[in-house]
JSON list of C-alpha atoms in Angstrom, two decimals:
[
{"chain": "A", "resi": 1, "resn": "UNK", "atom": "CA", "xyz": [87.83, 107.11, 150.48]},
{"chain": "A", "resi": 2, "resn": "UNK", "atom": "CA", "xyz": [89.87, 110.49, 150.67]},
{"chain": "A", "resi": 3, "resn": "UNK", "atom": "CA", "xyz": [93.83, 109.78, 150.11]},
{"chain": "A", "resi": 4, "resn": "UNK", "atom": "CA", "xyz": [95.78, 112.78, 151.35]},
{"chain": "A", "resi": 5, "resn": "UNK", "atom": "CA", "xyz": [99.29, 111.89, 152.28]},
{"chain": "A", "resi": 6, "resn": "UNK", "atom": "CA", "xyz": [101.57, 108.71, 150.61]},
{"chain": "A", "resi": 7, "resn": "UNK", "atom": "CA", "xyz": [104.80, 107.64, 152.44]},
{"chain": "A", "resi": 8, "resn": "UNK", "atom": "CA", "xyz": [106.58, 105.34, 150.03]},
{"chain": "A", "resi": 9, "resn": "UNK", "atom": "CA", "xyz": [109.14, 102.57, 151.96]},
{"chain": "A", "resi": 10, "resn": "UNK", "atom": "CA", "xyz": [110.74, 101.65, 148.53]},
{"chain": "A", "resi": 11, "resn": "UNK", "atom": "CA", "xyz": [108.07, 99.70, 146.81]},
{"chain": "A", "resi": 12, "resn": "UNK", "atom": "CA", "xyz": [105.94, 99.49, 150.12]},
{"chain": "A", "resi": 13, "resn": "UNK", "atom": "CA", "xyz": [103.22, 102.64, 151.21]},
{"chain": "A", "resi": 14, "resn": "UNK", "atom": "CA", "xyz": [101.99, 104.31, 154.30]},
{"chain": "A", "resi": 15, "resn": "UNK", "atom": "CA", "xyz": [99.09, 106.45, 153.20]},
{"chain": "A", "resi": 16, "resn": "UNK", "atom": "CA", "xyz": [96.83, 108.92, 155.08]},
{"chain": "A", "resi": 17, "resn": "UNK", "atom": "CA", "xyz": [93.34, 109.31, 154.42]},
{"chain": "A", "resi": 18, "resn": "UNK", "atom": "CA", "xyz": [90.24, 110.93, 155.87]},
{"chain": "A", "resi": 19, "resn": "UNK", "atom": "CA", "xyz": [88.16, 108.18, 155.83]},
{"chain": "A", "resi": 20, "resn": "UNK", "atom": "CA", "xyz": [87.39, 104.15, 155.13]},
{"chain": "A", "resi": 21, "resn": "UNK", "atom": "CA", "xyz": [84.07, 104.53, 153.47]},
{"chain": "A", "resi": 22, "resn": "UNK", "atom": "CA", "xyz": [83.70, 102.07, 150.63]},
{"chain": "A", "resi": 23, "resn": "UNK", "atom": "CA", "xyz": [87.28, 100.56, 151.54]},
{"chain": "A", "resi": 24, "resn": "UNK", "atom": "CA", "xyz": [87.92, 96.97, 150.94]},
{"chain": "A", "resi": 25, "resn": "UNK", "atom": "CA", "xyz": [91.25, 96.14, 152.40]},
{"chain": "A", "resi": 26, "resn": "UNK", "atom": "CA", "xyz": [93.68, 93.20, 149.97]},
{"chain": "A", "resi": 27, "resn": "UNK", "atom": "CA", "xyz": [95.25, 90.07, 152.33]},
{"chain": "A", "resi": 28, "resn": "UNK", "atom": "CA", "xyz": [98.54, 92.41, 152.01]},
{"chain": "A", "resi": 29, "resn": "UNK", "atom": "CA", "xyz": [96.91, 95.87, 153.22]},
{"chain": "A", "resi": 30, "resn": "UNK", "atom": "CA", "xyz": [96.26, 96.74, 156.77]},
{"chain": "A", "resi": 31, "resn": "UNK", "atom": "CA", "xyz": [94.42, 99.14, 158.09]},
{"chain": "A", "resi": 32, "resn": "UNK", "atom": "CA", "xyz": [95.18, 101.72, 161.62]},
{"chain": "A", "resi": 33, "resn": "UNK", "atom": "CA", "xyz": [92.54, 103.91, 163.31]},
{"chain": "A", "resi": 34, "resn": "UNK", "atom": "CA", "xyz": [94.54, 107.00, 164.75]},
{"chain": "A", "resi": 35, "resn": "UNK", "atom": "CA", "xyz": [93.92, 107.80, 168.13]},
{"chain": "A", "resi": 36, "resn": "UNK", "atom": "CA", "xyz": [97.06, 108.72, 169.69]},
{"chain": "A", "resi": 37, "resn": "UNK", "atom": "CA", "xyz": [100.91, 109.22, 168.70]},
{"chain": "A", "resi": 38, "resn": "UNK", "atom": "CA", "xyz": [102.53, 106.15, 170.60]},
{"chain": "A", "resi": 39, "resn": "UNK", "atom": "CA", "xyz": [99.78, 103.48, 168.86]},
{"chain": "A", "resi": 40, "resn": "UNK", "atom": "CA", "xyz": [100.76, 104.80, 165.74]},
{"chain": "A", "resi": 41, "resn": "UNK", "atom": "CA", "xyz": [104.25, 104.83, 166.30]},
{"chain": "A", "resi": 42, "resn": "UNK", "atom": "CA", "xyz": [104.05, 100.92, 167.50]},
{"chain": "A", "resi": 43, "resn": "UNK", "atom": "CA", "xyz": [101.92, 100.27, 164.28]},
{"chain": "A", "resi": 44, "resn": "UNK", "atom": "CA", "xyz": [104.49, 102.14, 162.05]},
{"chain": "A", "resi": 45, "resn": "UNK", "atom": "CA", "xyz": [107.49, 100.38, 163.53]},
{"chain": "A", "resi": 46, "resn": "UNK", "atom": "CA", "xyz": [105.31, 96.86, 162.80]},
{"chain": "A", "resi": 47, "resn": "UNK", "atom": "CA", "xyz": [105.11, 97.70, 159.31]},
{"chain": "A", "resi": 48, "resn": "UNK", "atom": "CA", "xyz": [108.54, 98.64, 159.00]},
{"chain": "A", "resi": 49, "resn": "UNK", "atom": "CA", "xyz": [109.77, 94.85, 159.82]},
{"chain": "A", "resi": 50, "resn": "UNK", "atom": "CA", "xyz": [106.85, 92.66, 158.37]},
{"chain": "A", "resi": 51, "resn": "UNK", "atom": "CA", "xyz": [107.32, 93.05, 154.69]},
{"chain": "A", "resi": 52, "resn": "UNK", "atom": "CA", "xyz": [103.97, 91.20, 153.98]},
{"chain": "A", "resi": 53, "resn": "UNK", "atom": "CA", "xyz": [102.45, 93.75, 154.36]},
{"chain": "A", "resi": 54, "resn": "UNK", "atom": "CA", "xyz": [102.35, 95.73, 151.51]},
{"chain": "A", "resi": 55, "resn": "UNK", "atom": "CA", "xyz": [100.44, 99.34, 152.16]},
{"chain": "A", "resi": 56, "resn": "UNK", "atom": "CA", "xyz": [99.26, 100.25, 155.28]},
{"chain": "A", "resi": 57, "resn": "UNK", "atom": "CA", "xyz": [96.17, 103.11, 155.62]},
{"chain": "A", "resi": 58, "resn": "UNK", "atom": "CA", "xyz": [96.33, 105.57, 158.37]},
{"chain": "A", "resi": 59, "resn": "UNK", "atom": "CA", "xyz": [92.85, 107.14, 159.13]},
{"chain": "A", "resi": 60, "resn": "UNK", "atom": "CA", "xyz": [93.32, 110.30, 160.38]},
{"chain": "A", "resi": 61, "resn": "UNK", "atom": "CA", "xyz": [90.05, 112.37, 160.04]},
{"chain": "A", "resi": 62, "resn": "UNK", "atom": "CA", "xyz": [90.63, 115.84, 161.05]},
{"chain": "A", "resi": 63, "resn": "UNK", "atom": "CA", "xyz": [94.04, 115.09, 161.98]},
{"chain": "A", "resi": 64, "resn": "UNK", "atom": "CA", "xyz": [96.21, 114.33, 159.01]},
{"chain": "A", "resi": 65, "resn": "UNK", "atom": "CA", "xyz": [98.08, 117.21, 159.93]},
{"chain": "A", "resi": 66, "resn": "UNK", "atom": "CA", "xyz": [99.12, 115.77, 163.34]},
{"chain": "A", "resi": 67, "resn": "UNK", "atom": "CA", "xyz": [99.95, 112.42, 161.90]},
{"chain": "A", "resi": 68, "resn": "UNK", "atom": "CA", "xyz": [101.97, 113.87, 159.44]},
{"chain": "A", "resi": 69, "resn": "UNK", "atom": "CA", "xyz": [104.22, 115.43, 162.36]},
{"chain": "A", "resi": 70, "resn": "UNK", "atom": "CA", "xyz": [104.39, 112.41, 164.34]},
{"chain": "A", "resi": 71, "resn": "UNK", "atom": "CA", "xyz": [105.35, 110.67, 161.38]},
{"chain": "A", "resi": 72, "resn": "UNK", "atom": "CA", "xyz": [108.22, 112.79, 160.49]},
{"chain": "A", "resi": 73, "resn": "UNK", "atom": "CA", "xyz": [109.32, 112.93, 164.43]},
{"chain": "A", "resi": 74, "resn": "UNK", "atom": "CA", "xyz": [110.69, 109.28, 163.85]},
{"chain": "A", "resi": 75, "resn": "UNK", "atom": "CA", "xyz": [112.68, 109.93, 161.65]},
{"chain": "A", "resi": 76, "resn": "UNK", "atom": "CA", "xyz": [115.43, 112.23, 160.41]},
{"chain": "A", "resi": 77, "resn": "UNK", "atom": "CA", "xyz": [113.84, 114.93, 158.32]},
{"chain": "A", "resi": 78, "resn": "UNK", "atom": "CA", "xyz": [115.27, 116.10, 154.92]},
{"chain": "A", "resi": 79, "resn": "UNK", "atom": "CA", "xyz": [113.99, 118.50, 153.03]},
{"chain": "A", "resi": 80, "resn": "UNK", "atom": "CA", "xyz": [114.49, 118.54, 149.27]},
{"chain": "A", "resi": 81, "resn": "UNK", "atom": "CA", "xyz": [112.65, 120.30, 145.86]},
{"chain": "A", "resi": 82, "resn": "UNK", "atom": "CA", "xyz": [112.72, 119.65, 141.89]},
{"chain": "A", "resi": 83, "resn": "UNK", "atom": "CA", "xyz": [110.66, 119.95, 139.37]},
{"chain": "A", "resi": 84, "resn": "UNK", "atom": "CA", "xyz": [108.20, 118.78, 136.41]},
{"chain": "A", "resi": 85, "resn": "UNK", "atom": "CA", "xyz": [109.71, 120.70, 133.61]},
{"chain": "A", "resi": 86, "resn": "UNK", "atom": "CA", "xyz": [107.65, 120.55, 130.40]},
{"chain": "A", "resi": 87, "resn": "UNK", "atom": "CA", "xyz": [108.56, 122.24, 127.26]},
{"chain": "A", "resi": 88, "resn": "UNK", "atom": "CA", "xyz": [106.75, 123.69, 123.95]},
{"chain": "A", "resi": 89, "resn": "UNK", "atom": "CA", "xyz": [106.13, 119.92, 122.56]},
{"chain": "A", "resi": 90, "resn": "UNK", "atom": "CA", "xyz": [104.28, 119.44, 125.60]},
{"chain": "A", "resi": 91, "resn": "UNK", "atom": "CA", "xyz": [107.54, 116.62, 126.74]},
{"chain": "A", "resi": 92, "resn": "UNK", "atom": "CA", "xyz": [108.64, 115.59, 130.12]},
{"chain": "A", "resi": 93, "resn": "UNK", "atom": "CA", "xyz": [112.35, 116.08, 131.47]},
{"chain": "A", "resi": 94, "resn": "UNK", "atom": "CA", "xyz": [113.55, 113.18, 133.09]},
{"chain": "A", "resi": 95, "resn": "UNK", "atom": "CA", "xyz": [117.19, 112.13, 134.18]},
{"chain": "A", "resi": 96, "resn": "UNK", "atom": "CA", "xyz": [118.67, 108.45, 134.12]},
{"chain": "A", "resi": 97, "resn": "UNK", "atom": "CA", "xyz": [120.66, 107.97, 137.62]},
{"chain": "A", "resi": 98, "resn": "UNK", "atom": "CA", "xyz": [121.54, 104.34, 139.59]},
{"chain": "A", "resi": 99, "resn": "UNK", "atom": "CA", "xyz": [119.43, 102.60, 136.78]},
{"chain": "A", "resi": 100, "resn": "UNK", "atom": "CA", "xyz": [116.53, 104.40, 137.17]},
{"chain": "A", "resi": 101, "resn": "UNK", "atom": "CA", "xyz": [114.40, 107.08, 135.58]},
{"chain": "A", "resi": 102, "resn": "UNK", "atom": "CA", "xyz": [113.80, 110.22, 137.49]},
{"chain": "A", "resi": 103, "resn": "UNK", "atom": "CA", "xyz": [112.70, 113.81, 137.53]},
{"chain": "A", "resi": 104, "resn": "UNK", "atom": "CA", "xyz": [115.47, 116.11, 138.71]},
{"chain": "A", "resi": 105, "resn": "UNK", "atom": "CA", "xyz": [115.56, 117.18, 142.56]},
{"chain": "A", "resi": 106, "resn": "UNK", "atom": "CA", "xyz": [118.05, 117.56, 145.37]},
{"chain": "A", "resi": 107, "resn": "UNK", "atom": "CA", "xyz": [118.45, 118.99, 148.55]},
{"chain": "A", "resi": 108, "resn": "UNK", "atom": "CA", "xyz": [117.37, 122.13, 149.97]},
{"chain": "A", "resi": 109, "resn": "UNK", "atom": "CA", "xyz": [120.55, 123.99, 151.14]},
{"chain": "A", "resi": 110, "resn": "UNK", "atom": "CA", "xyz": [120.65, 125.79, 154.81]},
{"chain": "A", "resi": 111, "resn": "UNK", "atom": "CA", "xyz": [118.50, 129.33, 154.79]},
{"chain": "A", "resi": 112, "resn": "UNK", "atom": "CA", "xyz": [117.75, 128.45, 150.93]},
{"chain": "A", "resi": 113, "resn": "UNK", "atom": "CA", "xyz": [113.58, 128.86, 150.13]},
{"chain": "A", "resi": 114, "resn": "UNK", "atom": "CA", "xyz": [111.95, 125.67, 148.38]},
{"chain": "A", "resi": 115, "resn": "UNK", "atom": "CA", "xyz": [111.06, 127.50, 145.27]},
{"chain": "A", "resi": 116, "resn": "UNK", "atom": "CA", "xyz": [114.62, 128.45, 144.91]},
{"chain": "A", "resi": 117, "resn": "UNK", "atom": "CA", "xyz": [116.43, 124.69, 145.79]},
{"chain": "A", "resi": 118, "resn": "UNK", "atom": "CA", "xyz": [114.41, 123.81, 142.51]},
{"chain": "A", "resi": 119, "resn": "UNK", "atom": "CA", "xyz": [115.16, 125.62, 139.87]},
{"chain": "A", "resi": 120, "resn": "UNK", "atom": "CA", "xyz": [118.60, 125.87, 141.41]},
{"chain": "A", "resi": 121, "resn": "UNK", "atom": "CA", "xyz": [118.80, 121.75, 141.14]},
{"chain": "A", "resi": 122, "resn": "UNK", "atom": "CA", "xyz": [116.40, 121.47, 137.84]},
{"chain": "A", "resi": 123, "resn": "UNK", "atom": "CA", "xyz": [119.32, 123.59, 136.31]},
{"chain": "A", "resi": 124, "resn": "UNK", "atom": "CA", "xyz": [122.35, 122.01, 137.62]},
{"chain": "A", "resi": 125, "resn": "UNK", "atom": "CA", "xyz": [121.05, 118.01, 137.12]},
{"chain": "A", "resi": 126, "resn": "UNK", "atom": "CA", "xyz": [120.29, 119.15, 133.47]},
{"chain": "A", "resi": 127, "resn": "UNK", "atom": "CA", "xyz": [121.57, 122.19, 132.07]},
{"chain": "A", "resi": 128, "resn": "UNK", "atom": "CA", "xyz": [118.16, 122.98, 130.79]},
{"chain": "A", "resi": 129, "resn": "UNK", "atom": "CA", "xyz": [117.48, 126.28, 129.74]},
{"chain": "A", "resi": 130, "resn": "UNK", "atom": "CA", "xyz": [114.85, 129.40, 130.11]},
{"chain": "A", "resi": 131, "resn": "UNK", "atom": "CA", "xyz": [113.01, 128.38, 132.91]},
{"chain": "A", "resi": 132, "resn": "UNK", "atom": "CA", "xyz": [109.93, 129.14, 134.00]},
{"chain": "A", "resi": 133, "resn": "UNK", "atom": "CA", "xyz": [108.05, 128.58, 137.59]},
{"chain": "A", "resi": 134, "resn": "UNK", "atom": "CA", "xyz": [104.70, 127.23, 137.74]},
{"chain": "A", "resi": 135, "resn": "UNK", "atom": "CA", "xyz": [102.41, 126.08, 139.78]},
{"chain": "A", "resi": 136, "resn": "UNK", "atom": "CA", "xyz": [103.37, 124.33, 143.45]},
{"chain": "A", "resi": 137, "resn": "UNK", "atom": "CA", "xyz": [102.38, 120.16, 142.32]},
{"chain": "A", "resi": 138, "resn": "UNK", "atom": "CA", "xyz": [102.62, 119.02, 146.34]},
{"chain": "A", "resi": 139, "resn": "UNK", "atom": "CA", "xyz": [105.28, 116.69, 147.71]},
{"chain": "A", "resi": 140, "resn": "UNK", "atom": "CA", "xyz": [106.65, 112.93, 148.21]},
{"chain": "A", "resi": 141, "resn": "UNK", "atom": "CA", "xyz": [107.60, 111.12, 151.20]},
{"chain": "A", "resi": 142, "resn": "UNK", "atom": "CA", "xyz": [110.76, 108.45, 151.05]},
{"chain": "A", "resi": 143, "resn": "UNK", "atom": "CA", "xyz": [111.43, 106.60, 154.12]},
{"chain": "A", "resi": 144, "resn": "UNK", "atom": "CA", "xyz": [115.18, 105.03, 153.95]},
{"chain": "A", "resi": 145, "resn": "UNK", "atom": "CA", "xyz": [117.52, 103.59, 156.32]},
{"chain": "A", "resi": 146, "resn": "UNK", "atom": "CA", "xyz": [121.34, 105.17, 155.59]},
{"chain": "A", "resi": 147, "resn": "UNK", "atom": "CA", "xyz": [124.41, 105.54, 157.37]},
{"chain": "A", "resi": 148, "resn": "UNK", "atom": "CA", "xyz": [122.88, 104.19, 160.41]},
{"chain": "A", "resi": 149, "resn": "UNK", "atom": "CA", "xyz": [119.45, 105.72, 160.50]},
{"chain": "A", "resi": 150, "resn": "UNK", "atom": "CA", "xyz": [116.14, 106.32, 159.22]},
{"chain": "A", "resi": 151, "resn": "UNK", "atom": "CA", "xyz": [115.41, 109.36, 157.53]},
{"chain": "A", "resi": 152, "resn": "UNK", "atom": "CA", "xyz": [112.55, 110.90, 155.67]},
{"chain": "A", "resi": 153, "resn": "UNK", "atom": "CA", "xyz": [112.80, 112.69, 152.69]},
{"chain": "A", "resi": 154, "resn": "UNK", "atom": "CA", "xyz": [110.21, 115.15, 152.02]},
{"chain": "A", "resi": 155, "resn": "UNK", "atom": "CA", "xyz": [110.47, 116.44, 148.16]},
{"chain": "A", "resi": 156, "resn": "UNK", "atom": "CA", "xyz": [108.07, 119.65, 146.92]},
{"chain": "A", "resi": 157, "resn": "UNK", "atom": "CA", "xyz": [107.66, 119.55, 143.25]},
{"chain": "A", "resi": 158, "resn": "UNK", "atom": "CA", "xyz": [107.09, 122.49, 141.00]},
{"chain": "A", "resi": 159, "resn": "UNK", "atom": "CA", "xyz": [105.41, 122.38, 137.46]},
{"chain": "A", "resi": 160, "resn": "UNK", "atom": "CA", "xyz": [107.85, 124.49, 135.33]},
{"chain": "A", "resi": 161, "resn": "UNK", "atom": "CA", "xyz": [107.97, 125.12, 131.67]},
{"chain": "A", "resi": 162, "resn": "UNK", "atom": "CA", "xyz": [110.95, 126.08, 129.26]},
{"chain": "A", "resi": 163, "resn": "UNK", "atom": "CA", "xyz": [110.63, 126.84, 125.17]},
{"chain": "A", "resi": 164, "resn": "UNK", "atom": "CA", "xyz": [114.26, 126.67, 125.23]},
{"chain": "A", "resi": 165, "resn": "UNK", "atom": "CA", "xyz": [115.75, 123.76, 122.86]},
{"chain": "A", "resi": 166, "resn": "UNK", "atom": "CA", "xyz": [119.36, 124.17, 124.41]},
{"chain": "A", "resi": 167, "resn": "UNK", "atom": "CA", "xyz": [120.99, 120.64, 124.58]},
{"chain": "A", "resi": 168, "resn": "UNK", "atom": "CA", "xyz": [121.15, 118.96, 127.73]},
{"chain": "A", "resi": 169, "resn": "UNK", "atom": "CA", "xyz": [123.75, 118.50, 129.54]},
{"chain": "A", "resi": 170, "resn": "UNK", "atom": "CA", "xyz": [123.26, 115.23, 132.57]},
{"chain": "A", "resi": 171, "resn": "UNK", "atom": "CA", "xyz": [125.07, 116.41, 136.16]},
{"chain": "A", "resi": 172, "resn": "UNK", "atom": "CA", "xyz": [128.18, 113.64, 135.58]},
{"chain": "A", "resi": 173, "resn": "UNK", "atom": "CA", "xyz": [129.43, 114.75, 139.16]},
{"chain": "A", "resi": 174, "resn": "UNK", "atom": "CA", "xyz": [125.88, 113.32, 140.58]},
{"chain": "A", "resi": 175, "resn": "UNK", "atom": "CA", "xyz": [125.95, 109.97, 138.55]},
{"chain": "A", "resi": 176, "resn": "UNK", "atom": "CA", "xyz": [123.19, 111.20, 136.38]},
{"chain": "A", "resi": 177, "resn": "UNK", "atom": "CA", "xyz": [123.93, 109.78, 133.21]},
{"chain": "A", "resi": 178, "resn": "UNK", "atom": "CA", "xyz": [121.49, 111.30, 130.95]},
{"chain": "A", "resi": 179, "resn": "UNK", "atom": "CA", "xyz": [118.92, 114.14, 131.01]},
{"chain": "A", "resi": 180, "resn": "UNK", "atom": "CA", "xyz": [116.41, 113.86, 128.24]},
{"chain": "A", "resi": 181, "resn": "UNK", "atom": "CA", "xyz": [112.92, 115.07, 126.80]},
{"chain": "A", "resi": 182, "resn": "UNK", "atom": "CA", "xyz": [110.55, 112.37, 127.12]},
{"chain": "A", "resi": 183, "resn": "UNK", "atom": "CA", "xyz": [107.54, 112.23, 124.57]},
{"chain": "A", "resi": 184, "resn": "UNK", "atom": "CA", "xyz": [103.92, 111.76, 126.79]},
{"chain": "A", "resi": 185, "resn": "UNK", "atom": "CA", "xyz": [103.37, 108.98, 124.53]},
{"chain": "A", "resi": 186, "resn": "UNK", "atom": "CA", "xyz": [106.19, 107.47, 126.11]},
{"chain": "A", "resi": 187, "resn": "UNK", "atom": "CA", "xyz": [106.17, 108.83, 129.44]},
{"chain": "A", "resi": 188, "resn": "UNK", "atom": "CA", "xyz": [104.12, 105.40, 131.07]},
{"chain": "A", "resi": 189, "resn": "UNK", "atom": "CA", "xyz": [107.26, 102.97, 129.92]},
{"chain": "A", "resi": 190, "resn": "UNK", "atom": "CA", "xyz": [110.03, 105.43, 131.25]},
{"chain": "A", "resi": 191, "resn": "UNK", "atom": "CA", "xyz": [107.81, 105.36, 134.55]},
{"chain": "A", "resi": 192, "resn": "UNK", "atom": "CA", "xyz": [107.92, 101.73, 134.76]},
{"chain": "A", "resi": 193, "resn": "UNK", "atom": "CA", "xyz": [111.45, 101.87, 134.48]},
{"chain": "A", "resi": 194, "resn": "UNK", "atom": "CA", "xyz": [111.16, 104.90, 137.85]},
{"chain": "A", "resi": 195, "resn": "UNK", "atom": "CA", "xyz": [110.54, 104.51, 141.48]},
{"chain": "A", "resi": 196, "resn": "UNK", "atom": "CA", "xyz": [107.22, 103.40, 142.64]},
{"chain": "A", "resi": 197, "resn": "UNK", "atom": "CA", "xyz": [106.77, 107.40, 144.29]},
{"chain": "A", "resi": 198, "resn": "UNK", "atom": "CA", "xyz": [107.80, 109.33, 140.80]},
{"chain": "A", "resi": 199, "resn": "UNK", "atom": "CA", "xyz": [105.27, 106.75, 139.22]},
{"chain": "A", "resi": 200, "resn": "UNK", "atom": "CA", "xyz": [102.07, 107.50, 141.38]},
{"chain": "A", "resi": 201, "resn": "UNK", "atom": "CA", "xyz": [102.91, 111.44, 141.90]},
{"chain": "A", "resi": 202, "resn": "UNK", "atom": "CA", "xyz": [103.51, 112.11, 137.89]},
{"chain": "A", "resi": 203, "resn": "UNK", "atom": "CA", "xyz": [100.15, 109.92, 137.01]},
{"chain": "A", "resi": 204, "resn": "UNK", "atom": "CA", "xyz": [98.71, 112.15, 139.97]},
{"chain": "A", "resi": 205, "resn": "UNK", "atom": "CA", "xyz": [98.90, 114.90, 138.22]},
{"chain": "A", "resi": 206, "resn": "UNK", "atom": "CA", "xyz": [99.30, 114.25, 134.81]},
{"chain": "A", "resi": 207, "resn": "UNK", "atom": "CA", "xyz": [96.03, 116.37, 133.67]},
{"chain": "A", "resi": 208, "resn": "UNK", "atom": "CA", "xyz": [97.54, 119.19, 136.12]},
{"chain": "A", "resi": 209, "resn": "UNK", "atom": "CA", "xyz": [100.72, 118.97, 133.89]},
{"chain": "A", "resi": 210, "resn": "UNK", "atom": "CA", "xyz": [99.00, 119.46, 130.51]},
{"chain": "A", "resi": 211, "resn": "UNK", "atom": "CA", "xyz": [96.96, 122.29, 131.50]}
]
């Protein structure tokens, strides 16, 4: 089974994928066949109200593309970028914010590029120091419901690197209350301390971050 695409509802997950061979679907898991944008849409709208159900696939052979743009015409699009900073001791920035651990990001600002939007936020959230731009990681997907509608929030990640051992200084005007280097032997208890989406896209490519 191919997995392409992963829309995270908080803790819950839409997620694309080429195929269902050897697929074995939990009592919580369900399971749409794409044919056409208005059954998905109905299916989508299901799982957005019935909170049993936990992840639901969308197989979208040939088509993930298309799926992925009538998934985003539902809802609001914003378009944001950070970054996967790791420095000389081979540590991962992270930022504490609303009780959670998190890798810096923010929004991508009118006729600003991606690549731009985040170093420009890595910097600001954290003060960090020397940058460098690496490789393009891919992207999350948050679906949220705020200030009276439903938005997605697409954010591109970049792997970046820094030998710089500048103190950090946390974003106070953001409500980031500390930025700090995190150890890799530590890295899997700050994640379970993260949103489910930083979780699964940093253990995604965690042998893409060491190399």
């Amino acid at each position: 089974m191919s997995q392409i695409y992963k829309l995270f509802y908080n803790n819950r997950m839409l997620q694309l994928i080429d195929d269902t061979e050897n697929m074995n679907l939990c009592k919580n898991e369900k399971l749409h066949i794409y044919s056409n944008p208005a059954d998905l849409i109905i299916t989508i709208r299901t799982f957005e109200k019935d909170m049993s159900i936990q992840t639901l696939y969308v197989q979208a052979k040939n088509k993930i593309g298309e799926v992925l743009e009538v998934i985003k015409s539902m809802y609001e699009y914003v378009s944001a970028a950070g970054g996967i900073v790791v420095n000389s001791k081979n540590e991962l920035l992270f930022i504490h914010r609303f009780n959670k651990w998190d890798l810096p990001k923010g929004h991508v600002e009118r006729n600003e590029s991606i690549e731009k939007a985040a170093v420009r936020e890595v910097i600001e959230e954290t003060a960090v120091k020397g940058l460098i731009m690496g490789k393009y990681l891919g992207s999350t997907f948050h679906v949220y419901f705020l200030f009276n509608r439903w938005c997605v929030k697409e954010t591109h990640y970049y792997k970046m690197f820094t030998s710089s051992d500048a103190p950090l200084i946390p974003q106070l005007s953001e409500a980031i209350e500390e930025a700090k280097w995190v150890p890799l032997s530590d890295v899997a208890n700050i994640l379970d301390k993260s949103y489910t989406s930083i979780k699964v896209f940093v253990l995604d490519h965690s042998e893409e971050l060491l190399n």
